[in-house]
PDB file of C-alpha atoms in Angstrom:
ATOM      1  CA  UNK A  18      95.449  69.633 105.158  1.00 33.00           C
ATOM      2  CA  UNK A  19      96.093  70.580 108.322  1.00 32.00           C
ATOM      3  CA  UNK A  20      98.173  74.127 109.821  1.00 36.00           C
ATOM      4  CA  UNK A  21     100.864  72.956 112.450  1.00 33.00           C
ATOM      5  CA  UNK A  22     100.568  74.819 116.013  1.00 37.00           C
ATOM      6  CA  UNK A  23     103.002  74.381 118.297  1.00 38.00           C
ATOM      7  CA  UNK A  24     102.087  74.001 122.250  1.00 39.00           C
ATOM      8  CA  UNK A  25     101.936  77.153 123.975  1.00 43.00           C
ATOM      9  CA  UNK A  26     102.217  78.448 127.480  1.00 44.00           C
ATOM     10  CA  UNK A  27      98.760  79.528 129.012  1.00 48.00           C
ATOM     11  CA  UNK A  28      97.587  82.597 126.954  1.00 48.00           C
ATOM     12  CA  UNK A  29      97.591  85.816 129.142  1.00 53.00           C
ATOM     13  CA  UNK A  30      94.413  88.184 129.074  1.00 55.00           C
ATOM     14  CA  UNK A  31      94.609  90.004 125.330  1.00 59.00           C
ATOM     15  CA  UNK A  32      95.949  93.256 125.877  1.00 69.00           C
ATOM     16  CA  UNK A  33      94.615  95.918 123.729  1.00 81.00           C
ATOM     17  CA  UNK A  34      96.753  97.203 121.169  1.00 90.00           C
ATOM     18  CA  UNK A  35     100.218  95.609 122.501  1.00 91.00           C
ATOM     19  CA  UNK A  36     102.083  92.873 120.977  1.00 91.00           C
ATOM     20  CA  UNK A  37     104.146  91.314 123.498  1.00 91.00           C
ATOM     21  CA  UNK A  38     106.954  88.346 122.952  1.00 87.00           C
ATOM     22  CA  UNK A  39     106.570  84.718 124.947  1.00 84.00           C
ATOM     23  CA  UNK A  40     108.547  86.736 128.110  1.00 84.00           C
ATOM     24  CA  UNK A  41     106.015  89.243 128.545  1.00 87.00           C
ATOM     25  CA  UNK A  42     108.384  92.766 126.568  1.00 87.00           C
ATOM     26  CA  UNK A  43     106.352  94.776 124.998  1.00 90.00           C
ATOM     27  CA  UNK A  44     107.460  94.595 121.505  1.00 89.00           C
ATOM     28  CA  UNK A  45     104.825  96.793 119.958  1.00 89.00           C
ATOM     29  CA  UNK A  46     102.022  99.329 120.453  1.00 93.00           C
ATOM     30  CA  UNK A  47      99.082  99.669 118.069  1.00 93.00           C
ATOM     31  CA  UNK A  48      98.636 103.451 116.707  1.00 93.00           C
ATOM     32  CA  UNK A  49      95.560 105.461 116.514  1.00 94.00           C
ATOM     33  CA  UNK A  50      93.373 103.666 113.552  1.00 94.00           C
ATOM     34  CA  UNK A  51      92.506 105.841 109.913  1.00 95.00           C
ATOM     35  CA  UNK A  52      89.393 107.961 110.295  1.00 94.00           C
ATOM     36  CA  UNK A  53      87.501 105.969 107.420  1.00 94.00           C
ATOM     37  CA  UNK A  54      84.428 103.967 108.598  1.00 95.00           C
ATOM     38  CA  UNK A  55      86.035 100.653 106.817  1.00 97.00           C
ATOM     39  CA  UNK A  56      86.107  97.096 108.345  1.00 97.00           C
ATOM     40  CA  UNK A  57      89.713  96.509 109.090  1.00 98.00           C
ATOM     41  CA  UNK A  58      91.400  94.027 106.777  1.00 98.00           C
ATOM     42  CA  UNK A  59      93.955  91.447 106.264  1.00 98.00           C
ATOM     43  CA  UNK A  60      96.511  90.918 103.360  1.00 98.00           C
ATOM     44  CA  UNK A  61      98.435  87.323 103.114  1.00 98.00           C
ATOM     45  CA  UNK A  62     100.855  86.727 100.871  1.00 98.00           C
ATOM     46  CA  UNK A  63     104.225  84.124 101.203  1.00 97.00           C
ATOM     47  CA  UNK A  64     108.204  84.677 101.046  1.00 93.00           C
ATOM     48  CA  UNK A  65     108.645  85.660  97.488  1.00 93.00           C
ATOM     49  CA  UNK A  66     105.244  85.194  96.165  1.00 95.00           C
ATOM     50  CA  UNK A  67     105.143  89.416  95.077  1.00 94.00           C
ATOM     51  CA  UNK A  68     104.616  90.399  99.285  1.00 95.00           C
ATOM     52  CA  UNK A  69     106.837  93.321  99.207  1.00 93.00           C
ATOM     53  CA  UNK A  70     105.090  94.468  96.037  1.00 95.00           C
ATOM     54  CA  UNK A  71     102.132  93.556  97.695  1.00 97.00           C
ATOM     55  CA  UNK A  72     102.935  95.619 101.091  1.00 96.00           C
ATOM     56  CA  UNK A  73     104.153  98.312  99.344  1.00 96.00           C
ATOM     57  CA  UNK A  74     100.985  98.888  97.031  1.00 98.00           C
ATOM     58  CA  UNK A  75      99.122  99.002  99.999  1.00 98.00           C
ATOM     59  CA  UNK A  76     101.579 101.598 101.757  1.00 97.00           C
ATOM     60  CA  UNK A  77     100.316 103.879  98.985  1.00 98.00           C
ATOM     61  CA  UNK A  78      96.515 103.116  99.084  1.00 98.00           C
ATOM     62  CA  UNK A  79      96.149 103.125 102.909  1.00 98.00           C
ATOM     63  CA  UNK A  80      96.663 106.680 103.414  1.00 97.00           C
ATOM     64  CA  UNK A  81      94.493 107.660 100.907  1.00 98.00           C
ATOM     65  CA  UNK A  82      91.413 105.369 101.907  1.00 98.00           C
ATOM     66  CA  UNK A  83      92.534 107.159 105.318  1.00 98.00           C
ATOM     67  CA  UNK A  84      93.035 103.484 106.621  1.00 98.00           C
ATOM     68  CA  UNK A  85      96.072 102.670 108.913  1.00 97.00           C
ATOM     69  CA  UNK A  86      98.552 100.122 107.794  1.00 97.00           C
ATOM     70  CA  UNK A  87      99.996  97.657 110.157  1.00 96.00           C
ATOM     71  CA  UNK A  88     103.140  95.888 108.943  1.00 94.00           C
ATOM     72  CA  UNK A  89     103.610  93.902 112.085  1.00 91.00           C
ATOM     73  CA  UNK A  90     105.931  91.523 110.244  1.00 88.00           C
ATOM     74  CA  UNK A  91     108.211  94.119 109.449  1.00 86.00           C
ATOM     75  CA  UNK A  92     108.279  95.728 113.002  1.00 86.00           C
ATOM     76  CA  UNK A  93     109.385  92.156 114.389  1.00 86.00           C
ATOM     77  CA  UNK A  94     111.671  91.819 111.415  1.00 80.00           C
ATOM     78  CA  UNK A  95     113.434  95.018 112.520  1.00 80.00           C
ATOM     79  CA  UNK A  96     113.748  93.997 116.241  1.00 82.00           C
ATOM     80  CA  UNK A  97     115.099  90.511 114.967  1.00 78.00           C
ATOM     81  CA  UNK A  98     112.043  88.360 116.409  1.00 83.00           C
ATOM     82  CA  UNK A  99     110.250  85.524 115.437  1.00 80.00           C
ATOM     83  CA  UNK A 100     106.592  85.733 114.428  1.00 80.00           C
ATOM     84  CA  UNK A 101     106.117  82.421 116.014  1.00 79.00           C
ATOM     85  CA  UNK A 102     107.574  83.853 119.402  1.00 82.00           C
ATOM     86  CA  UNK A 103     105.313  86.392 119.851  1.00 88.00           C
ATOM     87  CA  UNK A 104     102.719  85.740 122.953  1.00 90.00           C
ATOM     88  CA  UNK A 105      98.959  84.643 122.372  1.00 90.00           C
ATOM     89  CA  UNK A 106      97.901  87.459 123.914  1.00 89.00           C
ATOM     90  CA  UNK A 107      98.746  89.720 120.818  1.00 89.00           C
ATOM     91  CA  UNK A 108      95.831  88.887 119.360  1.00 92.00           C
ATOM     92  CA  UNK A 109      94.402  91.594 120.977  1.00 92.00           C
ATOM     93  CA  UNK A 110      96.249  93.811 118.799  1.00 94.00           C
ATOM     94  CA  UNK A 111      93.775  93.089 116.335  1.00 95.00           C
ATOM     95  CA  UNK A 112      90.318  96.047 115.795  1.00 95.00           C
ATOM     96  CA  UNK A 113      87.898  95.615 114.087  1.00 96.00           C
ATOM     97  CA  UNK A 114      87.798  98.828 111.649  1.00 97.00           C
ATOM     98  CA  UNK A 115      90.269 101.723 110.754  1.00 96.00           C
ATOM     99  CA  UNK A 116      93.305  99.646 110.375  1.00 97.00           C
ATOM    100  CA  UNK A 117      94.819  96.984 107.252  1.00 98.00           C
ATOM    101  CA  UNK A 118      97.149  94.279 108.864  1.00 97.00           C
ATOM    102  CA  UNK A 119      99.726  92.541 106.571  1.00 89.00           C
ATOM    103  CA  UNK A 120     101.219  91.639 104.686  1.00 95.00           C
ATOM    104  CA  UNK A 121     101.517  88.007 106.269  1.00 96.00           C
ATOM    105  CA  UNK A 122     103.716  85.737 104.965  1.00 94.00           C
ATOM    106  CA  UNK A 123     102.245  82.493 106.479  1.00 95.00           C
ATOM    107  CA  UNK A 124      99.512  82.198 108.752  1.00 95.00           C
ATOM    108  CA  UNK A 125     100.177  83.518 111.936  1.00 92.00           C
ATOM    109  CA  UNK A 126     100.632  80.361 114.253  1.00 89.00           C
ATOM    110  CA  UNK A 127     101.225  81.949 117.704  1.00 89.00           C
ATOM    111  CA  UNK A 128      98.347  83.929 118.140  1.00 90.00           C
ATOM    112  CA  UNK A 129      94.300  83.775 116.659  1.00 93.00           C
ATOM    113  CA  UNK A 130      93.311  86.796 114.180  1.00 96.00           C
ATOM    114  CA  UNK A 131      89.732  87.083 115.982  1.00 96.00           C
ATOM    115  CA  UNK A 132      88.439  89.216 112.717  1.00 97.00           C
ATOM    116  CA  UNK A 133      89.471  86.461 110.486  1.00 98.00           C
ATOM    117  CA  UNK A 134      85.784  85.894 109.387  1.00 97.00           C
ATOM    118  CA  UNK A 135      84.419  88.932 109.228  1.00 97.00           C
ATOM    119  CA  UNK A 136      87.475  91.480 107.564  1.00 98.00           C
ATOM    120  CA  UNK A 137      88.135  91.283 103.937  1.00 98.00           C
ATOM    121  CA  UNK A 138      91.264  89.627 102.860  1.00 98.00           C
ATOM    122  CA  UNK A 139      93.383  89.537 100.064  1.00 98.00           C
ATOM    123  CA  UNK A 140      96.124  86.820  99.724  1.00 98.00           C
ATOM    124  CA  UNK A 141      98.436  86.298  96.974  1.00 98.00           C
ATOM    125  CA  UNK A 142      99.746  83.804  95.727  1.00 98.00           C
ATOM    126  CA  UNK A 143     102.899  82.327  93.142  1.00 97.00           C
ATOM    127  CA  UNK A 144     103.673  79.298  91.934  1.00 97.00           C
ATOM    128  CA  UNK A 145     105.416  77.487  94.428  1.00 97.00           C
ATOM    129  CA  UNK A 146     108.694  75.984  92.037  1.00 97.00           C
ATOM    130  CA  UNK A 147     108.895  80.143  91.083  1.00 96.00           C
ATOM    131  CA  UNK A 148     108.960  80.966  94.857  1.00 97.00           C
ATOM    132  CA  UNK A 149     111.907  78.334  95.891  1.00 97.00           C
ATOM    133  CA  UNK A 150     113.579  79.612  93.446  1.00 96.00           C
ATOM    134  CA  UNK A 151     113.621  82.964  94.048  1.00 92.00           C
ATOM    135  CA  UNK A 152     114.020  82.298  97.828  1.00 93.00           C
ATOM    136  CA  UNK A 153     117.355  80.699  96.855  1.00 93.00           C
ATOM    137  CA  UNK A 154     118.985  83.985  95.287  1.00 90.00           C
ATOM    138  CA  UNK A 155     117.080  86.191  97.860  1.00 86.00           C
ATOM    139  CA  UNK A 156     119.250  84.439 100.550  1.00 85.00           C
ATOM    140  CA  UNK A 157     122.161  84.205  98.066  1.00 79.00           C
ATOM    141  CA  UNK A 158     122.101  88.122  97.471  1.00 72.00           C
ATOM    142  CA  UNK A 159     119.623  90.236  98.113  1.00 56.00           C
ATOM    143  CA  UNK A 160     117.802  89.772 101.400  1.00 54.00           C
ATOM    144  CA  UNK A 161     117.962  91.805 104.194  1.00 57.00           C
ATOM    145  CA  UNK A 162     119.535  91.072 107.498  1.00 56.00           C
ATOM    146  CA  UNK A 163     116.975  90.921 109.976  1.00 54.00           C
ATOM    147  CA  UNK A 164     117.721  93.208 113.353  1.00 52.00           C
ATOM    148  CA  UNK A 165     119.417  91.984 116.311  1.00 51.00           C
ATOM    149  CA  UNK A 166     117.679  94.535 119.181  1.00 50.00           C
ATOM    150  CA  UNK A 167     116.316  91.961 120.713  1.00 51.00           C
ATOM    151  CA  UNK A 168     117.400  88.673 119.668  1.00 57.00           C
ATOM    152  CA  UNK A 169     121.060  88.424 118.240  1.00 61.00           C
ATOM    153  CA  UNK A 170     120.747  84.537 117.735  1.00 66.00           C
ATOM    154  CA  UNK A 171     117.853  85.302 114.661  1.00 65.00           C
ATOM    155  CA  UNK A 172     120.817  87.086 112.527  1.00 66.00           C
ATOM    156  CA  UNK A 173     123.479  84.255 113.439  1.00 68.00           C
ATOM    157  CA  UNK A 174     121.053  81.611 112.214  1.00 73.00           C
ATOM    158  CA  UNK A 175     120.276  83.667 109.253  1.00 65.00           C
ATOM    159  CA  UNK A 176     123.997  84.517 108.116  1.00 74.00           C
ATOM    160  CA  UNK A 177     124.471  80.237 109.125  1.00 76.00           C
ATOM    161  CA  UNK A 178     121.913  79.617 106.466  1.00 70.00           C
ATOM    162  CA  UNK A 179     123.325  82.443 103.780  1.00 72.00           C
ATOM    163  CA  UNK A 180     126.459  80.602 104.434  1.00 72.00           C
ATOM    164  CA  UNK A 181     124.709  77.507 103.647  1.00 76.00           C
ATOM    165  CA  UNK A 182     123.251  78.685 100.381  1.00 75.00           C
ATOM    166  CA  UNK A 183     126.358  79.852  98.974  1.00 78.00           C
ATOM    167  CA  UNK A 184     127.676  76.031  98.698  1.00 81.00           C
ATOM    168  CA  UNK A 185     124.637  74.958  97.360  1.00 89.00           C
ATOM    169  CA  UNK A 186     122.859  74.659  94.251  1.00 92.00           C
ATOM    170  CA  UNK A 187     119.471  75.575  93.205  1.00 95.00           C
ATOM    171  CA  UNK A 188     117.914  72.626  92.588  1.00 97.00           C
ATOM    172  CA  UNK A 189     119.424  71.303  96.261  1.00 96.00           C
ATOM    173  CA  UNK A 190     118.031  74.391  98.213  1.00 95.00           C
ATOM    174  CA  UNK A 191     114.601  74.133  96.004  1.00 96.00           C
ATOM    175  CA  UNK A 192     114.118  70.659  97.560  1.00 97.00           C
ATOM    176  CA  UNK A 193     115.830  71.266 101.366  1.00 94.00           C
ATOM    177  CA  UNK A 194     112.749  74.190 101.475  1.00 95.00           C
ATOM    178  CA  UNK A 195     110.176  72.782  99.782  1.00 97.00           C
ATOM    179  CA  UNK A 196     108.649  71.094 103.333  1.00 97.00           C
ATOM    180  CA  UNK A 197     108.729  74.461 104.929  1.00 95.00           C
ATOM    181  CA  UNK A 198     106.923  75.960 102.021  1.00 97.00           C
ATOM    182  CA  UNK A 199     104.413  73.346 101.746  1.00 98.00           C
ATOM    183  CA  UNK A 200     103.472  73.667 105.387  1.00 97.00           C
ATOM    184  CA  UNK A 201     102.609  77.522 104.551  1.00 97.00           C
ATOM    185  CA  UNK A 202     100.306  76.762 101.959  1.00 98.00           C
ATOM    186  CA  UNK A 203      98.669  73.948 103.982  1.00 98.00           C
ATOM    187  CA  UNK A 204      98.308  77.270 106.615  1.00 97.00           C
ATOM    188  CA  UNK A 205      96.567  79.283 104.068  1.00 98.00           C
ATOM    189  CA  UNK A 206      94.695  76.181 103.365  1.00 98.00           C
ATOM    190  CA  UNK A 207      93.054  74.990 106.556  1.00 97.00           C
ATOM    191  CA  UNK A 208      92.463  77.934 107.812  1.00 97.00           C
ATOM    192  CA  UNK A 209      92.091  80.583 105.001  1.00 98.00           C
ATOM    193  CA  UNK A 210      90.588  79.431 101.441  1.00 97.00           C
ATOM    194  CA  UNK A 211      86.947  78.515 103.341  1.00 96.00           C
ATOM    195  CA  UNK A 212      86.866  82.071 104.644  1.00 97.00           C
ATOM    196  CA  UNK A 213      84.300  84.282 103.313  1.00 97.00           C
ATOM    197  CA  UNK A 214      85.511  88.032 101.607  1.00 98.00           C
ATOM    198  CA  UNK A 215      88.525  86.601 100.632  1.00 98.00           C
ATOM    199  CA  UNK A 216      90.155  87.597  97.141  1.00 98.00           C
ATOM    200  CA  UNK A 217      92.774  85.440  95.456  1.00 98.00           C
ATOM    201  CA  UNK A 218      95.235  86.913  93.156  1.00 98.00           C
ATOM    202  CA  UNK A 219      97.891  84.988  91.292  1.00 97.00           C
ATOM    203  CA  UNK A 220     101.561  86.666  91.263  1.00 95.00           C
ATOM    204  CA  UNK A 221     101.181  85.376  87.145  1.00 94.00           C
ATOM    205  CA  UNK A 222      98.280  87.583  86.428  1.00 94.00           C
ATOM    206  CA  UNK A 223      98.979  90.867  88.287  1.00 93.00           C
ATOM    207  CA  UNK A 224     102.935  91.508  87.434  1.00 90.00           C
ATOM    208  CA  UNK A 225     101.981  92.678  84.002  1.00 90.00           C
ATOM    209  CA  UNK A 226      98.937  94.523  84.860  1.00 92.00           C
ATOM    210  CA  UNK A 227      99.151  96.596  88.246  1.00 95.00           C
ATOM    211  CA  UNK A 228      96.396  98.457  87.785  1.00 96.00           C
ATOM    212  CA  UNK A 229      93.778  96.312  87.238  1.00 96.00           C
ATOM    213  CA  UNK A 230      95.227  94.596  90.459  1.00 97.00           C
ATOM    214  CA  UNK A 231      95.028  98.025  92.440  1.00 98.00           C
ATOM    215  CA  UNK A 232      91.600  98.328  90.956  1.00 98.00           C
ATOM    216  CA  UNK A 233      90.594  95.008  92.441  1.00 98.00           C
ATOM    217  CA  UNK A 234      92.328  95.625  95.866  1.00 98.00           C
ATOM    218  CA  UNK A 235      90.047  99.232  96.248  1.00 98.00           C
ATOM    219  CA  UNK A 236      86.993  97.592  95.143  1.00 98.00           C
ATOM    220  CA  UNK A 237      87.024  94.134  97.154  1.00 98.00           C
ATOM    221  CA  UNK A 238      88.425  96.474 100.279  1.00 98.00           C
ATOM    222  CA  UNK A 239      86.122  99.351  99.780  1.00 98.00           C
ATOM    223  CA  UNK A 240      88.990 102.061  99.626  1.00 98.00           C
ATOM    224  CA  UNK A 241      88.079 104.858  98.338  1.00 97.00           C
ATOM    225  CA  UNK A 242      91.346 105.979  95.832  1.00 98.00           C
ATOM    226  CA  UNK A 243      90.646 108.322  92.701  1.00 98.00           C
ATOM    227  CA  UNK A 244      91.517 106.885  89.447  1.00 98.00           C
ATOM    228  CA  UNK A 245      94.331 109.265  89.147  1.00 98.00           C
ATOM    229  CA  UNK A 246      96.040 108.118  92.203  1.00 98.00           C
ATOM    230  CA  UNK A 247      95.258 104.320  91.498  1.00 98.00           C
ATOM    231  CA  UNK A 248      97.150 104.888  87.928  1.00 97.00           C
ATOM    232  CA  UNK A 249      99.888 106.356  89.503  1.00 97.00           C
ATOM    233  CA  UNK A 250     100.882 103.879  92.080  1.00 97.00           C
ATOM    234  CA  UNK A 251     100.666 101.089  89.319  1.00 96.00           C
ATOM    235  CA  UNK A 252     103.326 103.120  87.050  1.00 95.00           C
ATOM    236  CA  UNK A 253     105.493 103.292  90.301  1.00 94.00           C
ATOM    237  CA  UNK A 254     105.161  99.680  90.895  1.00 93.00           C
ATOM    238  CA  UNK A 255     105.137  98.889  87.278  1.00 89.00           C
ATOM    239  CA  UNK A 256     109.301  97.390  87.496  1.00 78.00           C
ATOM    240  CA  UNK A 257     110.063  95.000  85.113  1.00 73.00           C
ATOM    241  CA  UNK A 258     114.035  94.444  84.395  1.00 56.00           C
ATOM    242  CA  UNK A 259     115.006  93.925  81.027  1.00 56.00           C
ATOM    243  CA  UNK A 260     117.542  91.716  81.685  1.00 50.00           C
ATOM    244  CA  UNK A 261     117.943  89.466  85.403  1.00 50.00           C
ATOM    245  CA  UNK A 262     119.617  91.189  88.036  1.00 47.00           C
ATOM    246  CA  UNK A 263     120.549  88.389  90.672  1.00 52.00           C
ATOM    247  CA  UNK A 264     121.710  90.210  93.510  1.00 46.00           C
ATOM    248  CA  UNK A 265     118.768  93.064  93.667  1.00 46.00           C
ATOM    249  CA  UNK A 266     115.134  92.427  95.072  1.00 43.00           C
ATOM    250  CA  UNK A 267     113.521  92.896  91.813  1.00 46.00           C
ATOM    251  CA  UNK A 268     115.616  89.871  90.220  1.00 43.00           C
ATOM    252  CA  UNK A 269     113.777  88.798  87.246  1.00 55.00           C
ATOM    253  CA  UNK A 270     109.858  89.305  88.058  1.00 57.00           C
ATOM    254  CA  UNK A 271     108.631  87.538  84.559  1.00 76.00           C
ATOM    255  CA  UNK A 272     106.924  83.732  85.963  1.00 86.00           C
ATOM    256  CA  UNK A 273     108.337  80.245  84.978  1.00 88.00           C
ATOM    257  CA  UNK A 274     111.442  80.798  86.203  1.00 91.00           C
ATOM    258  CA  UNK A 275     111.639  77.281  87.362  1.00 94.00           C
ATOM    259  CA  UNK A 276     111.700  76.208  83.987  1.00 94.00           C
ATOM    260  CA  UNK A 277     114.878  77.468  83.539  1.00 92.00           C
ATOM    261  CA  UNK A 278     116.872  76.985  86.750  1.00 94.00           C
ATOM    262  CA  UNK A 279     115.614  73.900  87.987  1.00 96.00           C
ATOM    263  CA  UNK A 280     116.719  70.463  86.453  1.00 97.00           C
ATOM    264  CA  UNK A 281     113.550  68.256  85.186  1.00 97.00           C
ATOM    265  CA  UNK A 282     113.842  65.686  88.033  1.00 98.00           C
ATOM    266  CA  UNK A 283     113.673  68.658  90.641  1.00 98.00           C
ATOM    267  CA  UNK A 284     110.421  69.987  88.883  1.00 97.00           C
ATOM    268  CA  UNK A 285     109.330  66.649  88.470  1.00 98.00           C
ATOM    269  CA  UNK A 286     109.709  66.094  92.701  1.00 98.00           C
ATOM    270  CA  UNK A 287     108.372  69.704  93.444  1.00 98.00           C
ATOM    271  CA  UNK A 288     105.290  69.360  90.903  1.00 98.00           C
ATOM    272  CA  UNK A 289     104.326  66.080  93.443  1.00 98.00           C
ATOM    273  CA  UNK A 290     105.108  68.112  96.728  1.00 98.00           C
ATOM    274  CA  UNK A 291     103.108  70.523  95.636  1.00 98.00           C
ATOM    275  CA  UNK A 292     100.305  68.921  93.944  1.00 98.00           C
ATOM    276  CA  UNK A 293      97.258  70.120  95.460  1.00 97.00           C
ATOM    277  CA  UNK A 294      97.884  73.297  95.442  1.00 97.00           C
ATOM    278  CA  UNK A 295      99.228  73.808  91.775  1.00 97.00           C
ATOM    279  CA  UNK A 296      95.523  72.210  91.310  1.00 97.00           C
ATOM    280  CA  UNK A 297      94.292  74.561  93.832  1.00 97.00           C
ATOM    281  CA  UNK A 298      95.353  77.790  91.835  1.00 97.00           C
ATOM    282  CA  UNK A 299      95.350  76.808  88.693  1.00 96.00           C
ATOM    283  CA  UNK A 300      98.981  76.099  87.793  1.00 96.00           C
ATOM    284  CA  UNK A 301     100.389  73.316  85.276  1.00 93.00           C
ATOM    285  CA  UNK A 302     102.542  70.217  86.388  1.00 87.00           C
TER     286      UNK A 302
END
């Protein structure tokens, strides 16, 4: 299982620090790193898989460890550009302690992560009929528009495709996505699963208990976080509605949602899309 790359123009000498787009603007500027001695690391997750829980945990551990946070998705989110437009040169932006980079939704195509190998990572993951799901009434309702400072055509193609969503049904979006999902595991797994100092967690086990999650995330990273302060960022992030709310974020959080919105013969063509890596991690089909 293979990652796709797409041809490239010749990479320009890495510049340190700056991410710049395929025309050469400077789109971002690395800050000064934490002051703990700490390898940097990395934190992969996928759309709807628990990444902005995910992200936002480590918002609240990172300045505690006194490790700098990088959400480089999110910076190129708010400018409205494409990860997979940014130039191969950005790799650069990339040090080797002081900093946590993530959370990653699919592996980075455009540029190399040179500290793959040696950082510790953390991805995590969902079941992959929960995510489509989900991704359906994200678009439906609840996502965010992406910015248009420096590319206007990324919001028309995303309000084209909310458009889209609204005149179809789950089970037709589940399948229309399912390629482009499948393609981010088979990222994850060419390039990421043989990786040493990587820890796995599964959406399934860690929405009901946070803080043995956080506990896992300071010990595999080596943060050092006081057991009062791990405690209280899992209450914070401890949300789990009572009842489904489709058009916020935090729509239903409890797993096998599939079960219920999906009809069997969608399941049925998902669970063989997705075979492998259901295998992989340990889910049913």
């Amino acid at each position: 299982m293979l990652g796709l790359r797409k041809k490239s123009s010749p990479m320009r000498a890495p510049e340190q620090g700056v991410v710049r787009d395929a025309h050469g603007r400077e789109l971002y500027r690395l800050p000064e790193p934490g002051d703990a001695n700490l390898p940097s690391a990395l934190a992969f997750s996928f759309y709807k898989a628990g990444s902005t829980l995910l992200r936002k945990v480590l918002e609240d551990l990172a300045p505690i460890a006194d490790v700098r946070l990088i959400n480089l998705e999110g910076e190129l989110f708010r400018l409205g550009v494409e990860h997979r437009k940014i130039d191969r040169s950005s790799s650069g932006v990339f040090r080797a302690g002081g900093y946590c980079y993530g959370v990653f939704r699919s592996m980075p195509q455009a540029y190399d992560i040179p500290i793959l190998r040696e950082a510790p990572k953390l991805l995590l993951v969902r079941d992959p009929r929960d995510i489509l799901v989900s991704h359906y009434f994200s678009i439906r309702k609840s996502h965010p528009t992406p910015g248009s400072e420096l590319d206007e055509q990324r919001v028309e193609r995303f309000t084209k495709e909310r458009d889209r969503v609204q005149e179809t049904s789950v089970d037709e979006h589940a399948l229309r996505k399912a390629p482009m999902f499948r393609r981010h595991f088979e990222g994850y797994a060419s390039k990421l699963l043989d990786q040493p100092n990587l820890r796995v967690d599964r959406y399934e086990d860690i929405v009901f208990d946070k803080r043995r999650w956080i506990d896992g995330i300071c010990d595999h990273l080596g943060w050092d976080v006081s057991d009062t302060a791990r405690a209280q960022i899992a209450a914070r992030h401890d949300i789990v509605p009572k009842a489904e709310h489709e058009g916020q974020h935090i729509r239903r959080v409890r797993p096998g949602d599939h079960l219920d919105k999906l009809k069997p013969e969608t399941i049925g063509k998902l669970s063989e899309t997705f075979a492998p890596f259901l295998d992989y991690y340990g889910y049913d089909r």
